[in-house]
Structures are given as structure tokens and as C-alpha cells.
């Protein structure tokens, strides 16, 4: 038996040696030389050379590799490209900030879109990074209420309207949407019956519901705890799955309790996951139902916590009412620091930006700096989590969330032979967000190279003009 074992080990060593020799003999399209390869799936953390051919990783070797192009990335991490499950900024300006933050796939999964075919068609062949979306529950509800926006927001549906909503959801999923997106806090008229029906419709088609929970509140009975309980129950009762977005702004002071609930439910067999963005402020429209009367009690906030995005001014009761009549985006500085950092460090929580579009250079800084902020501030400066843990939350975990509906995602979120060459190369000593609340339109630092499908979209810290390799992340449409 010992002799057989020795022969087996020898055979493995010979195979590795022959493989390395073959890798060195081949000429790759591109070689990244001398980078610190960090793969969250295998745990590899080693200085290696990476050979890329035809949009895929073809070799990872400690020995030298030959390439038609060789780029020295010594002193830098070679990580999987960051996958943002929650990117509202689906426009060229936001895309350019996202990719300079290391994002190679940006998905609109909370709000979703409609019509799904049209949304994907508008981006085909003209997108720098990979893109995808859910189908929108809000759009389905609006159609069921014949376009009456106020009724679709505040009125309970009839049984017939609930049926019409399911038809719209099914149509969007048939067009290849990645799941169902529900902004539940924005539609206070939504009944528990209709939301459970939506979960059943999604579960029957094997997709996840991505949801902004019903309450971000501190007062009974409208608490974040009750809202998360509803989601866990709907996922369990329908046999489906749910991803709860931005647990920071939804959970507030109750974040630790909510994460205990989510983790325990997941360990017990309920398919439930969540995410957080690394800021103490939320952002939304001032006219949304979130700011209906009573919001200060529900959220534990004050007028002075609200910032008008267009000017940066903090509001009072008079300016709040004036801007609510006018409409526009606000930033709400209401997320407690300790609880938010607890979520960032929690092993079950992914990182996602919730980035919104830039308007005249103004936005929330999360739209430009979320991922670099985690790496620079929360890993290097604060030690809230390790570098490998952060990379895992930005890459492998979101890829795994989508693999059941898009099997191609099992080639993303990893640095391994055969994986897609969506890669982010950053300097762990200098990576940092530069976007601020005062000056949000600033690209992150310390990320010199980003590749999508083996092509540089950022090189030497600059966007590469005319390179648009982004591909749709999409379920197979049903014809």
C-alpha cells in the first residue's frame, strides 16, 4: 500500500511538471507577470504568472510564461473581477466609474427593468462591462393598475390585479431576466398575499427574488425585524429563494439581529442571502413612500440628516417640504457606524454598491468607490476583515448567488484555469476610494488594470477607448 501511494504521488508530480513545461512552451495572448494571485474559491494566495488566451485564463504558473503581450504586475493583487449585484447606475457615466472601481459585472437586480428584451438590446455590443437585470415588480404592478402610479403605490390589489401581476412577471422571466426585483418599501399598498404569490411565481421558475424589504423601521409593528421575517417565511413557504438588498440601510440599529436571523435560516435550509454597501448614508428619491409622514420616527432620523444631492445642503423642515414637492434625490445619513461595520465583516454578507446614476456630476459616493473603499479603508486601515474575505464577498459569493440560473457564472468570481478572464489588478497598499459626499465624481485609486473577457478596459489607470467587451448576463429566453 505504501509503495502504491508513493507511485501515485510521483505520478502527480510528473503530471504537474509536464503541465508546467507545456504552459511555458505555449504563447498566450496576454501574460500577467509576477502578480499575487488571490482566488477565493481555492484559497490560493501566491505570486504567479497568469496566461490568458481567447478571453479565458489558460495558465497559472510559478514559472515564466510566454505572451504576445506581457504586463508586469509585480506588487499587485490579481483578483477576480468584482461582481456588483446592485448597480442602479446602468448608464455610460456610471459604468466608467464602476469599472475604475474594479467592477467587471454590474447588475440591476433590486429594481429590475421592463421590457427586459429592450433593456438588454440597448446594451448589446456597446458596454464596457458585463450587464444584466431582473424583471421589475414595480412595472408589473403599475401595468396591473393601468398606469395609475399613485394607485400602484398605495392601493391594495384585487385578486384579478394579482393575477395580472403574475402574468407580467412570467413574461419578463420568459425574456431571460435574472430573477424578480421588488422595491417593497416603495409600494406600501402591496399586500402580503400578493407578495407571497410573486414568490410562488418566481419559485416555480427557479429564480431568486431580490427585494428591498417592506420596512426600514425601528417602531413596532413596522420594524426591519418583521420585514425580514416576512421574506424568510415567503422563501420557505414558496420553496423559493430571496436576496435581501442593502441590509445596512434597511436594518439600521437592528443589523446584528437581522443577520442572526438570516444566517440561522440559511443554515436551516432557507435560500436567503444579503449584501451591504460600505457607507453610513442611504440615497433615494425624496418623493418616495419612505418619506411619507412619520418617517423620522420610523427611521430614527431628523431633517438635518437629509442631504440634497444637487447642492450638498442639509435640510430643515421647510426645505424638506419644498424639495419633496419638487422631487429629486437625497442622501440620508442615518446608518449607524458600528452596526454597518458589523455587516461588512460578517461572513454571510456580500458587498454591493447600490450605486445610483450621476446627474451633473452629483451622486452618492458609493456609485464610484464602494469596492475600493472596502479594500482600502475596511481591510487595510480598519482591519474589519481580511483581504481574502473582502475579495470573496465581492466575487465568489455573488457569482454563486446566480449560478443556478446562469451556469456561466461558475466561470466568474474565480482566478483559475478555465475561468473567464474578468480580472481586477490592484495595489493592496494604495487602493482607496476617492469619491466623497462633497465630490462624488472621483475615480478610485490603486486599481491600474481591469480586464473583461481578457481585454483591458482599464490600463495603467486609464479607461481604454473603444473597447466594449461587456456581455449580457442573462437566463436563456423562453421562445
Tab-separated table of C-alpha atoms in Angstrom:
chain	number	residue	atom	x	y	z
A	1	UNK	CA	0.000	0.000	0.000
A	2	UNK	CA	2.833	2.399	0.833
A	3	UNK	CA	4.533	1.599	-2.475
A	4	UNK	CA	1.279	2.248	-4.382
A	5	UNK	CA	0.892	5.591	-2.579
A	6	UNK	CA	4.433	6.599	-3.444
A	7	UNK	CA	3.815	5.792	-7.112
A	8	UNK	CA	0.600	7.880	-7.040
A	9	UNK	CA	2.396	10.889	-5.606
A	10	UNK	CA	5.184	10.513	-8.138
A	11	UNK	CA	2.643	10.398	-10.966
A	12	UNK	CA	1.013	13.598	-9.753
A	13	UNK	CA	4.370	15.348	-9.529
A	14	UNK	CA	5.306	14.215	-13.031
A	15	UNK	CA	1.941	15.435	-14.344
A	16	UNK	CA	2.399	18.848	-12.753
A	17	UNK	CA	5.902	19.093	-14.168
A	18	UNK	CA	4.752	18.179	-17.676
A	19	UNK	CA	1.846	20.630	-17.392
A	20	UNK	CA	4.152	23.431	-16.326
A	21	UNK	CA	6.536	22.610	-19.175
A	22	UNK	CA	3.683	22.707	-21.691
A	23	UNK	CA	2.456	26.016	-20.253
A	24	UNK	CA	5.890	27.566	-20.610
A	25	UNK	CA	6.155	26.346	-24.227
A	26	UNK	CA	2.844	27.906	-25.269
A	27	UNK	CA	2.469	31.533	-26.325
A	28	UNK	CA	-0.549	33.247	-24.762
A	29	UNK	CA	-2.427	36.314	-25.940
A	30	UNK	CA	-1.538	38.056	-22.695
A	31	UNK	CA	0.603	37.244	-19.698
A	32	UNK	CA	0.227	38.999	-16.354
A	33	UNK	CA	3.636	38.568	-14.784
A	34	UNK	CA	4.518	38.399	-11.131
A	35	UNK	CA	1.184	39.243	-9.547
A	36	UNK	CA	-0.182	37.987	-6.251
A	37	UNK	CA	-2.960	35.665	-7.395
A	38	UNK	CA	-5.813	35.580	-4.873
A	39	UNK	CA	-8.521	33.055	-5.671
A	40	UNK	CA	-11.325	32.917	-3.071
A	41	UNK	CA	-12.554	29.516	-4.239
A	42	UNK	CA	-9.314	27.542	-3.807
A	43	UNK	CA	-7.715	29.854	-1.271
A	44	UNK	CA	-4.661	30.375	-3.489
A	45	UNK	CA	-2.614	33.367	-2.378
A	46	UNK	CA	0.689	33.183	-4.190
A	47	UNK	CA	2.873	35.151	-6.593
A	48	UNK	CA	2.251	33.605	-10.013
A	49	UNK	CA	2.153	34.319	-13.730
A	50	UNK	CA	-1.220	34.199	-15.463
A	51	UNK	CA	-1.630	33.341	-19.139
A	52	UNK	CA	-4.775	34.455	-20.954
A	53	UNK	CA	-5.995	33.256	-24.346
A	54	UNK	CA	-9.315	33.782	-26.078
A	55	UNK	CA	-10.932	35.546	-23.147
A	56	UNK	CA	-10.184	32.807	-20.612
A	57	UNK	CA	-7.482	32.052	-18.094
A	58	UNK	CA	-5.342	29.399	-19.778
A	59	UNK	CA	-2.459	29.022	-17.344
A	60	UNK	CA	-1.412	29.910	-13.810
A	61	UNK	CA	2.238	29.129	-13.255
A	62	UNK	CA	5.068	29.877	-10.869
A	63	UNK	CA	7.381	29.523	-13.854
A	64	UNK	CA	7.738	32.022	-16.714
A	65	UNK	CA	5.100	32.182	-19.432
A	66	UNK	CA	5.416	33.493	-22.971
A	67	UNK	CA	2.893	36.013	-24.246
A	68	UNK	CA	2.280	38.190	-27.279
A	69	UNK	CA	1.822	40.896	-24.666
A	70	UNK	CA	3.395	40.725	-21.220
A	71	UNK	CA	2.388	43.124	-18.445
A	72	UNK	CA	4.383	43.224	-15.223
A	73	UNK	CA	2.005	43.427	-12.253
A	74	UNK	CA	4.549	42.820	-9.500
A	75	UNK	CA	3.403	44.135	-6.148
A	76	UNK	CA	-0.250	43.944	-7.211
A	77	UNK	CA	-3.069	41.524	-6.486
A	78	UNK	CA	-4.662	39.646	-9.386
A	79	UNK	CA	-8.246	39.131	-8.204
A	80	UNK	CA	-11.436	38.034	-9.926
A	81	UNK	CA	-13.310	40.991	-11.386
A	82	UNK	CA	-15.741	42.439	-8.879
A	83	UNK	CA	-19.411	41.493	-9.374
A	84	UNK	CA	-21.877	44.163	-8.259
A	85	UNK	CA	-25.339	42.659	-7.741
A	86	UNK	CA	-26.894	46.042	-7.031
A	87	UNK	CA	-25.983	48.716	-9.557
A	88	UNK	CA	-28.761	51.144	-10.468
A	89	UNK	CA	-26.332	53.280	-12.459
A	90	UNK	CA	-26.824	51.494	-15.759
A	91	UNK	CA	-25.542	54.348	-17.926
A	92	UNK	CA	-22.195	55.125	-19.599
A	93	UNK	CA	-21.031	57.641	-16.969
A	94	UNK	CA	-21.749	55.297	-14.058
A	95	UNK	CA	-20.227	52.392	-15.977
A	96	UNK	CA	-16.932	54.254	-16.330
A	97	UNK	CA	-16.747	54.958	-12.601
A	98	UNK	CA	-17.744	51.371	-11.812
A	99	UNK	CA	-15.000	49.801	-13.923
A	100	UNK	CA	-12.365	52.077	-12.382
A	101	UNK	CA	-13.586	50.760	-9.031
A	102	UNK	CA	-12.703	47.259	-10.245
A	103	UNK	CA	-16.208	46.171	-11.286
A	104	UNK	CA	-16.389	43.868	-14.308
A	105	UNK	CA	-20.071	42.875	-13.952
A	106	UNK	CA	-22.761	45.331	-12.830
A	107	UNK	CA	-26.313	44.056	-12.390
A	108	UNK	CA	-29.617	45.841	-11.740
A	109	UNK	CA	-31.315	43.280	-9.531
A	110	UNK	CA	-33.244	45.286	-6.920
A	111	UNK	CA	-35.478	47.477	-9.094
A	112	UNK	CA	-35.236	45.431	-12.264
A	113	UNK	CA	-36.350	46.597	-15.661
A	114	UNK	CA	-39.123	46.342	-18.227
A	115	UNK	CA	-39.334	45.477	-21.089
A	116	UNK	CA	-36.491	43.029	-20.488
A	117	UNK	CA	-35.723	42.336	-24.166
A	118	UNK	CA	-35.458	46.025	-24.927
A	119	UNK	CA	-33.177	46.711	-21.963
A	120	UNK	CA	-30.706	44.019	-22.999
A	121	UNK	CA	-30.935	45.034	-26.649
A	122	UNK	CA	-29.973	48.639	-25.904
A	123	UNK	CA	-26.661	47.491	-24.380
A	124	UNK	CA	-25.652	44.731	-26.780
A	125	UNK	CA	-22.185	45.289	-28.243
A	126	UNK	CA	-21.765	48.707	-26.648
A	127	UNK	CA	-20.979	48.065	-22.998
A	128	UNK	CA	-17.593	48.175	-21.304
A	129	UNK	CA	-18.507	45.683	-18.564
A	130	UNK	CA	-20.941	42.783	-18.236
A	131	UNK	CA	-24.573	43.673	-17.556
A	132	UNK	CA	-27.862	42.107	-16.523
A	133	UNK	CA	-31.176	42.746	-14.764
A	134	UNK	CA	-34.215	41.231	-13.118
A	135	UNK	CA	-37.751	41.874	-14.248
A	136	UNK	CA	-39.423	44.698	-12.356
A	137	UNK	CA	-42.251	44.024	-9.907
A	138	UNK	CA	-42.952	47.754	-9.813
A	139	UNK	CA	-43.550	47.783	-13.568
A	140	UNK	CA	-45.783	44.721	-13.304
A	141	UNK	CA	-47.845	46.354	-10.565
A	142	UNK	CA	-48.117	49.619	-12.495
A	143	UNK	CA	-49.454	47.732	-15.511
A	144	UNK	CA	-51.994	45.920	-13.312
A	145	UNK	CA	-53.223	49.332	-12.113
A	146	UNK	CA	-53.487	50.568	-15.723
A	147	UNK	CA	-50.661	53.068	-15.343
A	148	UNK	CA	-52.083	54.890	-12.301
A	149	UNK	CA	-48.852	55.455	-10.386
A	150	UNK	CA	-50.400	56.616	-7.130
A	151	UNK	CA	-52.820	53.693	-7.011
A	152	UNK	CA	-49.989	51.284	-7.896
A	153	UNK	CA	-48.053	52.674	-4.935
A	154	UNK	CA	-50.691	52.911	-2.218
A	155	UNK	CA	-53.733	50.778	-3.119
A	156	UNK	CA	-54.209	47.092	-2.282
A	157	UNK	CA	-54.791	44.975	-5.388
A	158	UNK	CA	-57.854	43.000	-6.307
A	159	UNK	CA	-57.488	39.256	-6.940
A	160	UNK	CA	-57.716	39.989	-10.661
A	161	UNK	CA	-54.873	42.509	-10.408
A	162	UNK	CA	-52.737	39.998	-8.528
A	163	UNK	CA	-53.275	37.564	-11.398
A	164	UNK	CA	-52.266	40.238	-13.924
A	165	UNK	CA	-49.075	40.900	-11.967
A	166	UNK	CA	-48.124	37.211	-12.205
A	167	UNK	CA	-48.610	37.284	-15.976
A	168	UNK	CA	-46.250	40.259	-16.275
A	169	UNK	CA	-43.650	38.606	-14.029
A	170	UNK	CA	-43.781	35.422	-16.087
A	171	UNK	CA	-43.386	37.404	-19.303
A	172	UNK	CA	-40.276	39.162	-18.016
A	173	UNK	CA	-38.740	35.916	-16.811
A	174	UNK	CA	-39.501	34.307	-20.175
A	175	UNK	CA	-37.406	37.058	-21.770
A	176	UNK	CA	-34.354	35.983	-19.807
A	177	UNK	CA	-34.457	38.203	-16.718
A	178	UNK	CA	-32.185	37.066	-13.895
A	179	UNK	CA	-34.979	36.973	-11.328
A	180	UNK	CA	-37.608	39.242	-9.839
A	181	UNK	CA	-36.772	42.640	-8.343
A	182	UNK	CA	-39.148	44.106	-5.744
A	183	UNK	CA	-38.725	47.521	-4.109
A	184	UNK	CA	-41.253	46.627	-1.436
A	185	UNK	CA	-40.741	49.666	0.798
A	186	UNK	CA	-41.670	51.877	-2.157
A	187	UNK	CA	-45.108	50.263	-2.539
A	188	UNK	CA	-46.829	50.397	0.872
A	189	UNK	CA	-50.073	49.236	-0.742
A	190	UNK	CA	-48.608	45.814	-1.506
A	191	UNK	CA	-50.388	43.097	0.427
A	192	UNK	CA	-48.696	40.095	1.974
A	193	UNK	CA	-50.857	37.829	-0.163
A	194	UNK	CA	-49.689	39.396	-3.424
A	195	UNK	CA	-46.019	39.282	-2.420
A	196	UNK	CA	-46.293	35.611	-1.489
A	197	UNK	CA	-47.911	34.966	-4.881
A	198	UNK	CA	-44.955	36.679	-6.533
A	199	UNK	CA	-42.571	34.422	-4.590
A	200	UNK	CA	-44.527	31.401	-5.816
A	201	UNK	CA	-44.305	32.597	-9.422
A	202	UNK	CA	-40.549	33.118	-9.095
A	203	UNK	CA	-40.018	29.800	-7.294
A	204	UNK	CA	-41.902	27.880	-9.977
A	205	UNK	CA	-39.344	29.179	-12.481
A	206	UNK	CA	-36.328	28.591	-10.269
A	207	UNK	CA	-35.296	32.225	-9.838
A	208	UNK	CA	-34.468	34.412	-6.865
A	209	UNK	CA	-36.464	37.383	-5.581
A	210	UNK	CA	-34.181	40.373	-4.954
A	211	UNK	CA	-36.015	42.605	-2.518
A	212	UNK	CA	-35.823	45.909	-0.713
A	213	UNK	CA	-37.721	44.838	2.402
A	214	UNK	CA	-41.043	46.311	3.443
A	215	UNK	CA	-39.836	48.348	6.423
A	216	UNK	CA	-36.603	50.031	7.411
A	217	UNK	CA	-38.164	50.872	10.736
A	218	UNK	CA	-37.488	50.822	14.439
A	219	UNK	CA	-41.041	51.015	15.801
A	220	UNK	CA	-43.414	48.081	16.223
A	221	UNK	CA	-45.108	46.692	14.260
A	222	UNK	CA	-43.307	48.246	11.259
A	223	UNK	CA	-39.810	47.043	12.091
A	224	UNK	CA	-36.972	45.708	9.974
A	225	UNK	CA	-37.258	42.520	12.014
A	226	UNK	CA	-40.854	41.977	10.885
A	227	UNK	CA	-39.857	42.769	7.310
A	228	UNK	CA	-37.059	40.183	7.246
A	229	UNK	CA	-39.312	37.635	8.930
A	230	UNK	CA	-41.768	38.097	6.046
A	231	UNK	CA	-39.046	37.460	3.460
A	232	UNK	CA	-37.705	34.364	5.172
A	233	UNK	CA	-41.248	33.000	5.547
A	234	UNK	CA	-42.117	33.713	1.907
A	235	UNK	CA	-38.958	32.000	0.671
A	236	UNK	CA	-39.537	28.988	2.913
A	237	UNK	CA	-43.256	28.783	2.212
A	238	UNK	CA	-42.867	29.052	-1.555
A	239	UNK	CA	-39.852	26.772	-1.787
A	240	UNK	CA	-38.050	29.679	-3.411
A	241	UNK	CA	-35.144	31.964	-2.659
A	242	UNK	CA	-34.624	35.559	-1.626
A	243	UNK	CA	-31.757	38.032	-1.600
A	244	UNK	CA	-32.286	40.966	0.770
A	245	UNK	CA	-30.577	44.074	-0.552
A	246	UNK	CA	-28.606	46.696	1.433
A	247	UNK	CA	-29.014	45.252	4.901
A	248	UNK	CA	-27.265	48.368	6.244
A	249	UNK	CA	-29.838	50.959	5.247
A	250	UNK	CA	-32.707	48.512	5.793
A	251	UNK	CA	-31.527	47.196	9.134
A	252	UNK	CA	-30.107	50.279	10.865
A	253	UNK	CA	-29.648	49.536	14.593
A	254	UNK	CA	-31.177	46.081	14.137
A	255	UNK	CA	-28.494	44.803	11.734
A	256	UNK	CA	-26.935	42.230	14.128
A	257	UNK	CA	-30.319	40.694	14.925
A	258	UNK	CA	-31.274	40.562	11.249
A	259	UNK	CA	-28.015	38.848	10.325
A	260	UNK	CA	-28.555	36.272	13.070
A	261	UNK	CA	-31.984	35.576	11.591
A	262	UNK	CA	-30.683	35.339	8.030
A	263	UNK	CA	-27.713	33.131	8.910
A	264	UNK	CA	-29.782	30.755	11.034
A	265	UNK	CA	-32.499	30.493	8.383
A	266	UNK	CA	-29.880	29.809	5.707
A	267	UNK	CA	-28.214	27.135	7.821
A	268	UNK	CA	-31.667	25.612	8.310
A	269	UNK	CA	-32.224	25.241	4.580
A	270	UNK	CA	-33.878	28.520	3.539
A	271	UNK	CA	-32.204	30.043	0.474
A	272	UNK	CA	-31.690	33.581	1.800
A	273	UNK	CA	-28.705	35.887	1.293
A	274	UNK	CA	-27.907	39.558	1.771
A	275	UNK	CA	-25.463	42.383	0.979
A	276	UNK	CA	-24.211	45.713	2.318
A	277	UNK	CA	-22.569	48.844	0.933
A	278	UNK	CA	-19.740	50.446	2.961
A	279	UNK	CA	-21.241	53.839	3.819
A	280	UNK	CA	-23.256	55.283	6.675
A	281	UNK	CA	-25.714	57.019	4.365
A	282	UNK	CA	-28.561	55.854	2.146
A	283	UNK	CA	-29.849	57.531	-1.014
A	284	UNK	CA	-33.232	57.609	-2.710
A	285	UNK	CA	-35.880	59.931	-4.101
A	286	UNK	CA	-37.351	62.427	-1.647
A	287	UNK	CA	-40.841	61.813	-3.033
A	288	UNK	CA	-40.724	58.084	-2.317
A	289	UNK	CA	-43.105	56.498	0.171
A	290	UNK	CA	-40.155	56.046	2.523
A	291	UNK	CA	-40.536	59.734	3.431
A	292	UNK	CA	-44.259	59.732	3.958
A	293	UNK	CA	-45.337	61.347	7.271
A	294	UNK	CA	-43.853	59.599	10.290
A	295	UNK	CA	-40.522	58.847	8.616
A	296	UNK	CA	-38.449	60.421	11.422
A	297	UNK	CA	-39.924	58.032	13.979
A	298	UNK	CA	-39.647	55.042	11.656
A	299	UNK	CA	-36.047	55.708	10.655
A	300	UNK	CA	-34.811	57.374	13.812
A	301	UNK	CA	-33.634	60.361	11.770
A	302	UNK	CA	-34.010	64.120	11.622
A	303	UNK	CA	-34.355	66.692	8.856
A	304	UNK	CA	-30.697	67.648	9.331
A	305	UNK	CA	-29.680	64.066	8.461
A	306	UNK	CA	-31.041	64.598	4.950
A	307	UNK	CA	-28.695	65.993	2.291
A	308	UNK	CA	-29.969	67.414	-1.016
A	309	UNK	CA	-27.750	65.746	-3.643
A	310	UNK	CA	-27.820	68.602	-6.160
A	311	UNK	CA	-26.297	71.143	-3.743
A	312	UNK	CA	-24.981	69.197	-0.757
A	313	UNK	CA	-27.103	71.250	1.653
A	314	UNK	CA	-28.582	69.709	4.802
A	315	UNK	CA	-32.339	70.178	5.090
A	316	UNK	CA	-34.719	71.546	7.677
A	317	UNK	CA	-38.485	71.136	7.890
A	318	UNK	CA	-39.118	73.973	5.412
A	319	UNK	CA	-36.596	72.934	2.755
A	320	UNK	CA	-37.609	69.281	3.154
A	321	UNK	CA	-41.215	70.078	2.273
A	322	UNK	CA	-40.171	72.323	-0.609
A	323	UNK	CA	-37.913	69.678	-2.138
A	324	UNK	CA	-40.484	66.948	-1.566
A	325	UNK	CA	-42.906	68.919	-3.715
A	326	UNK	CA	-40.201	69.488	-6.330
A	327	UNK	CA	-38.777	65.941	-6.364
A	328	UNK	CA	-35.157	64.824	-6.586
A	329	UNK	CA	-32.522	62.680	-4.918
A	330	UNK	CA	-31.390	62.888	-1.305
A	331	UNK	CA	-28.736	61.266	0.851
A	332	UNK	CA	-29.844	60.182	4.323
A	333	UNK	CA	-27.067	59.991	6.914
A	334	UNK	CA	-28.833	57.520	9.181
A	335	UNK	CA	-26.857	54.238	9.202
A	336	UNK	CA	-25.020	53.596	12.486
A	337	UNK	CA	-21.261	53.021	12.094
A	338	UNK	CA	-20.795	50.065	14.435
A	339	UNK	CA	-23.687	48.069	13.001
A	340	UNK	CA	-22.667	48.817	9.403
A	341	UNK	CA	-19.109	47.625	10.076
A	342	UNK	CA	-20.516	44.512	11.732
A	343	UNK	CA	-22.306	43.726	8.457
A	344	UNK	CA	-19.169	44.351	6.374
A	345	UNK	CA	-17.228	41.870	8.470
A	346	UNK	CA	-19.965	39.241	8.724
A	347	UNK	CA	-19.057	36.131	6.672
A	348	UNK	CA	-22.567	35.750	5.228
A	349	UNK	CA	-22.793	39.277	3.793
A	350	UNK	CA	-21.785	40.206	0.240
A	351	UNK	CA	-20.545	43.622	-0.872
A	352	UNK	CA	-22.661	45.541	-3.387
A	353	UNK	CA	-22.746	49.250	-4.176
A	354	UNK	CA	-26.420	50.183	-4.631
A	355	UNK	CA	-24.831	52.784	-6.903
A	356	UNK	CA	-27.163	55.327	-8.489
A	357	UNK	CA	-26.656	57.323	-11.660
A	358	UNK	CA	-24.649	60.532	-11.772
A	359	UNK	CA	-26.595	63.680	-12.649
A	360	UNK	CA	-24.455	66.693	-13.484
A	361	UNK	CA	-21.554	65.091	-11.655
A	362	UNK	CA	-23.575	64.554	-8.488
A	363	UNK	CA	-24.431	61.238	-6.843
A	364	UNK	CA	-23.761	59.191	-3.731
A	365	UNK	CA	-20.032	58.291	-3.448
A	366	UNK	CA	-20.979	54.615	-3.328
A	367	UNK	CA	-21.596	54.909	-7.076
A	368	UNK	CA	-17.857	55.364	-7.676
A	369	UNK	CA	-15.943	53.983	-4.712
A	370	UNK	CA	-17.652	51.120	-2.881
A	371	UNK	CA	-15.225	48.319	-3.680
A	372	UNK	CA	-12.017	50.308	-3.294
A	373	UNK	CA	-13.391	51.657	-0.010
A	374	UNK	CA	-13.766	48.150	1.378
A	375	UNK	CA	-10.254	47.169	0.262
A	376	UNK	CA	-8.550	50.362	1.373
A	377	UNK	CA	-10.461	51.575	4.393
A	378	UNK	CA	-12.066	48.495	5.913
A	379	UNK	CA	-9.340	45.950	5.094
A	380	UNK	CA	-6.075	47.895	5.184
A	381	UNK	CA	-6.850	50.752	7.567
A	382	UNK	CA	-9.508	49.382	9.928
A	383	UNK	CA	-8.897	45.624	9.801
A	384	UNK	CA	-12.619	44.877	9.800
A	385	UNK	CA	-11.964	41.861	7.534
A	386	UNK	CA	-9.065	40.209	5.736
A	387	UNK	CA	-8.151	40.849	2.129
A	388	UNK	CA	-9.214	37.357	1.037
A	389	UNK	CA	-12.524	37.692	2.887
A	390	UNK	CA	-13.203	41.002	1.137
A	391	UNK	CA	-12.395	39.570	-2.287
A	392	UNK	CA	-14.671	36.608	-1.615
A	393	UNK	CA	-17.573	38.935	-0.737
A	394	UNK	CA	-17.070	40.899	-3.978
A	395	UNK	CA	-16.544	37.992	-6.378
A	396	UNK	CA	-17.204	34.366	-5.495
A	397	UNK	CA	-20.271	34.944	-3.304
A	398	UNK	CA	-22.223	36.991	-5.884
A	399	UNK	CA	-21.204	34.564	-8.642
A	400	UNK	CA	-22.524	31.660	-6.599
A	401	UNK	CA	-25.782	33.523	-5.934
A	402	UNK	CA	-26.511	33.455	-9.692
A	403	UNK	CA	-25.012	30.128	-10.802
A	404	UNK	CA	-28.286	28.218	-10.504
A	405	UNK	CA	-29.973	30.419	-13.116
A	406	UNK	CA	-26.926	31.360	-15.212
A	407	UNK	CA	-24.483	28.417	-15.202
A	408	UNK	CA	-21.871	30.577	-16.981
A	409	UNK	CA	-21.420	32.434	-13.675
A	410	UNK	CA	-19.399	29.456	-12.454
A	411	UNK	CA	-16.628	30.802	-14.700
A	412	UNK	CA	-16.665	34.176	-12.930
A	413	UNK	CA	-15.600	35.147	-9.430
A	414	UNK	CA	-12.525	32.911	-9.596
A	415	UNK	CA	-8.899	33.025	-10.721
A	416	UNK	CA	-8.465	29.504	-12.016
A	417	UNK	CA	-7.672	27.829	-15.315
A	418	UNK	CA	-10.794	27.800	-17.476
A	419	UNK	CA	-12.414	30.791	-15.762
A	420	UNK	CA	-13.337	33.907	-17.692
A	421	UNK	CA	-10.527	36.430	-17.735
A	422	UNK	CA	-12.553	39.082	-15.926
A	423	UNK	CA	-9.802	40.314	-13.625
A	424	UNK	CA	-9.095	43.262	-11.354
A	425	UNK	CA	-5.475	44.124	-10.628
A	426	UNK	CA	-4.972	46.414	-7.632
A	427	UNK	CA	-2.235	47.563	-5.302
A	428	UNK	CA	-3.212	46.489	-1.768
A	429	UNK	CA	-1.003	49.224	-0.290
A	430	UNK	CA	-2.642	52.117	-2.192
A	431	UNK	CA	-6.140	51.054	-3.271
A	432	UNK	CA	-8.693	53.511	-1.875
A	433	UNK	CA	-11.906	55.281	-2.735
A	434	UNK	CA	-11.562	58.966	-3.638
A	435	UNK	CA	-15.263	59.721	-4.087
A	436	UNK	CA	-16.705	61.797	-1.242
A	437	UNK	CA	-20.117	63.202	-0.430
A	438	UNK	CA	-18.847	66.653	-1.388
A	439	UNK	CA	-17.053	65.457	-4.547
A	440	UNK	CA	-18.537	62.100	-5.591
A	441	UNK	CA	-17.350	62.074	-9.236
A	442	UNK	CA	-13.833	60.849	-8.466
A	443	UNK	CA	-12.471	57.516	-9.631
A	444	UNK	CA	-10.887	55.125	-7.157
A	445	UNK	CA	-7.115	54.956	-6.742
A	446	UNK	CA	-4.777	51.970	-6.769
A	447	UNK	CA	-6.560	49.914	-9.459
A	448	UNK	CA	-4.305	50.226	-12.530
A	449	UNK	CA	-5.714	47.399	-14.647
A	450	UNK	CA	-9.139	45.859	-15.212
A	451	UNK	CA	-9.852	43.164	-17.801
A	452	UNK	CA	-13.182	41.948	-19.151
A	453	UNK	CA	-13.067	38.824	-21.280
A	454	UNK	CA	-9.304	39.061	-21.437
A	455	UNK	CA	-9.314	42.620	-22.793
A	456	UNK	CA	-8.052	45.648	-20.937
A	457	UNK	CA	-10.875	48.088	-20.240
A	458	UNK	CA	-8.675	49.977	-17.774
A	459	UNK	CA	-4.921	50.016	-18.358
A	460	UNK	CA	-2.338	51.947	-16.387
A	461	UNK	CA	-5.180	53.618	-14.513
A	462	UNK	CA	-6.938	54.963	-17.605
A	463	UNK	CA	-10.028	53.854	-19.492
A	464	UNK	CA	-9.211	52.155	-22.792
A	465	UNK	CA	-11.112	53.935	-25.554
A	466	UNK	CA	-13.293	51.950	-27.939
A	467	UNK	CA	-13.047	48.612	-26.119
A	468	UNK	CA	-16.520	47.296	-25.332
A	469	UNK	CA	-16.260	43.592	-24.414
A	470	UNK	CA	-19.158	43.563	-21.922
A	471	UNK	CA	-21.507	40.609	-22.326
A	472	UNK	CA	-25.099	40.089	-21.198
A	473	UNK	CA	-25.586	38.073	-18.019
A	474	UNK	CA	-28.933	36.529	-18.836
A	475	UNK	CA	-31.029	33.418	-18.466
A	476	UNK	CA	-31.867	31.625	-21.664
A	477	UNK	CA	-35.006	33.349	-23.025
A	478	UNK	CA	-38.065	31.114	-23.496
A	479	UNK	CA	-39.446	31.314	-27.017
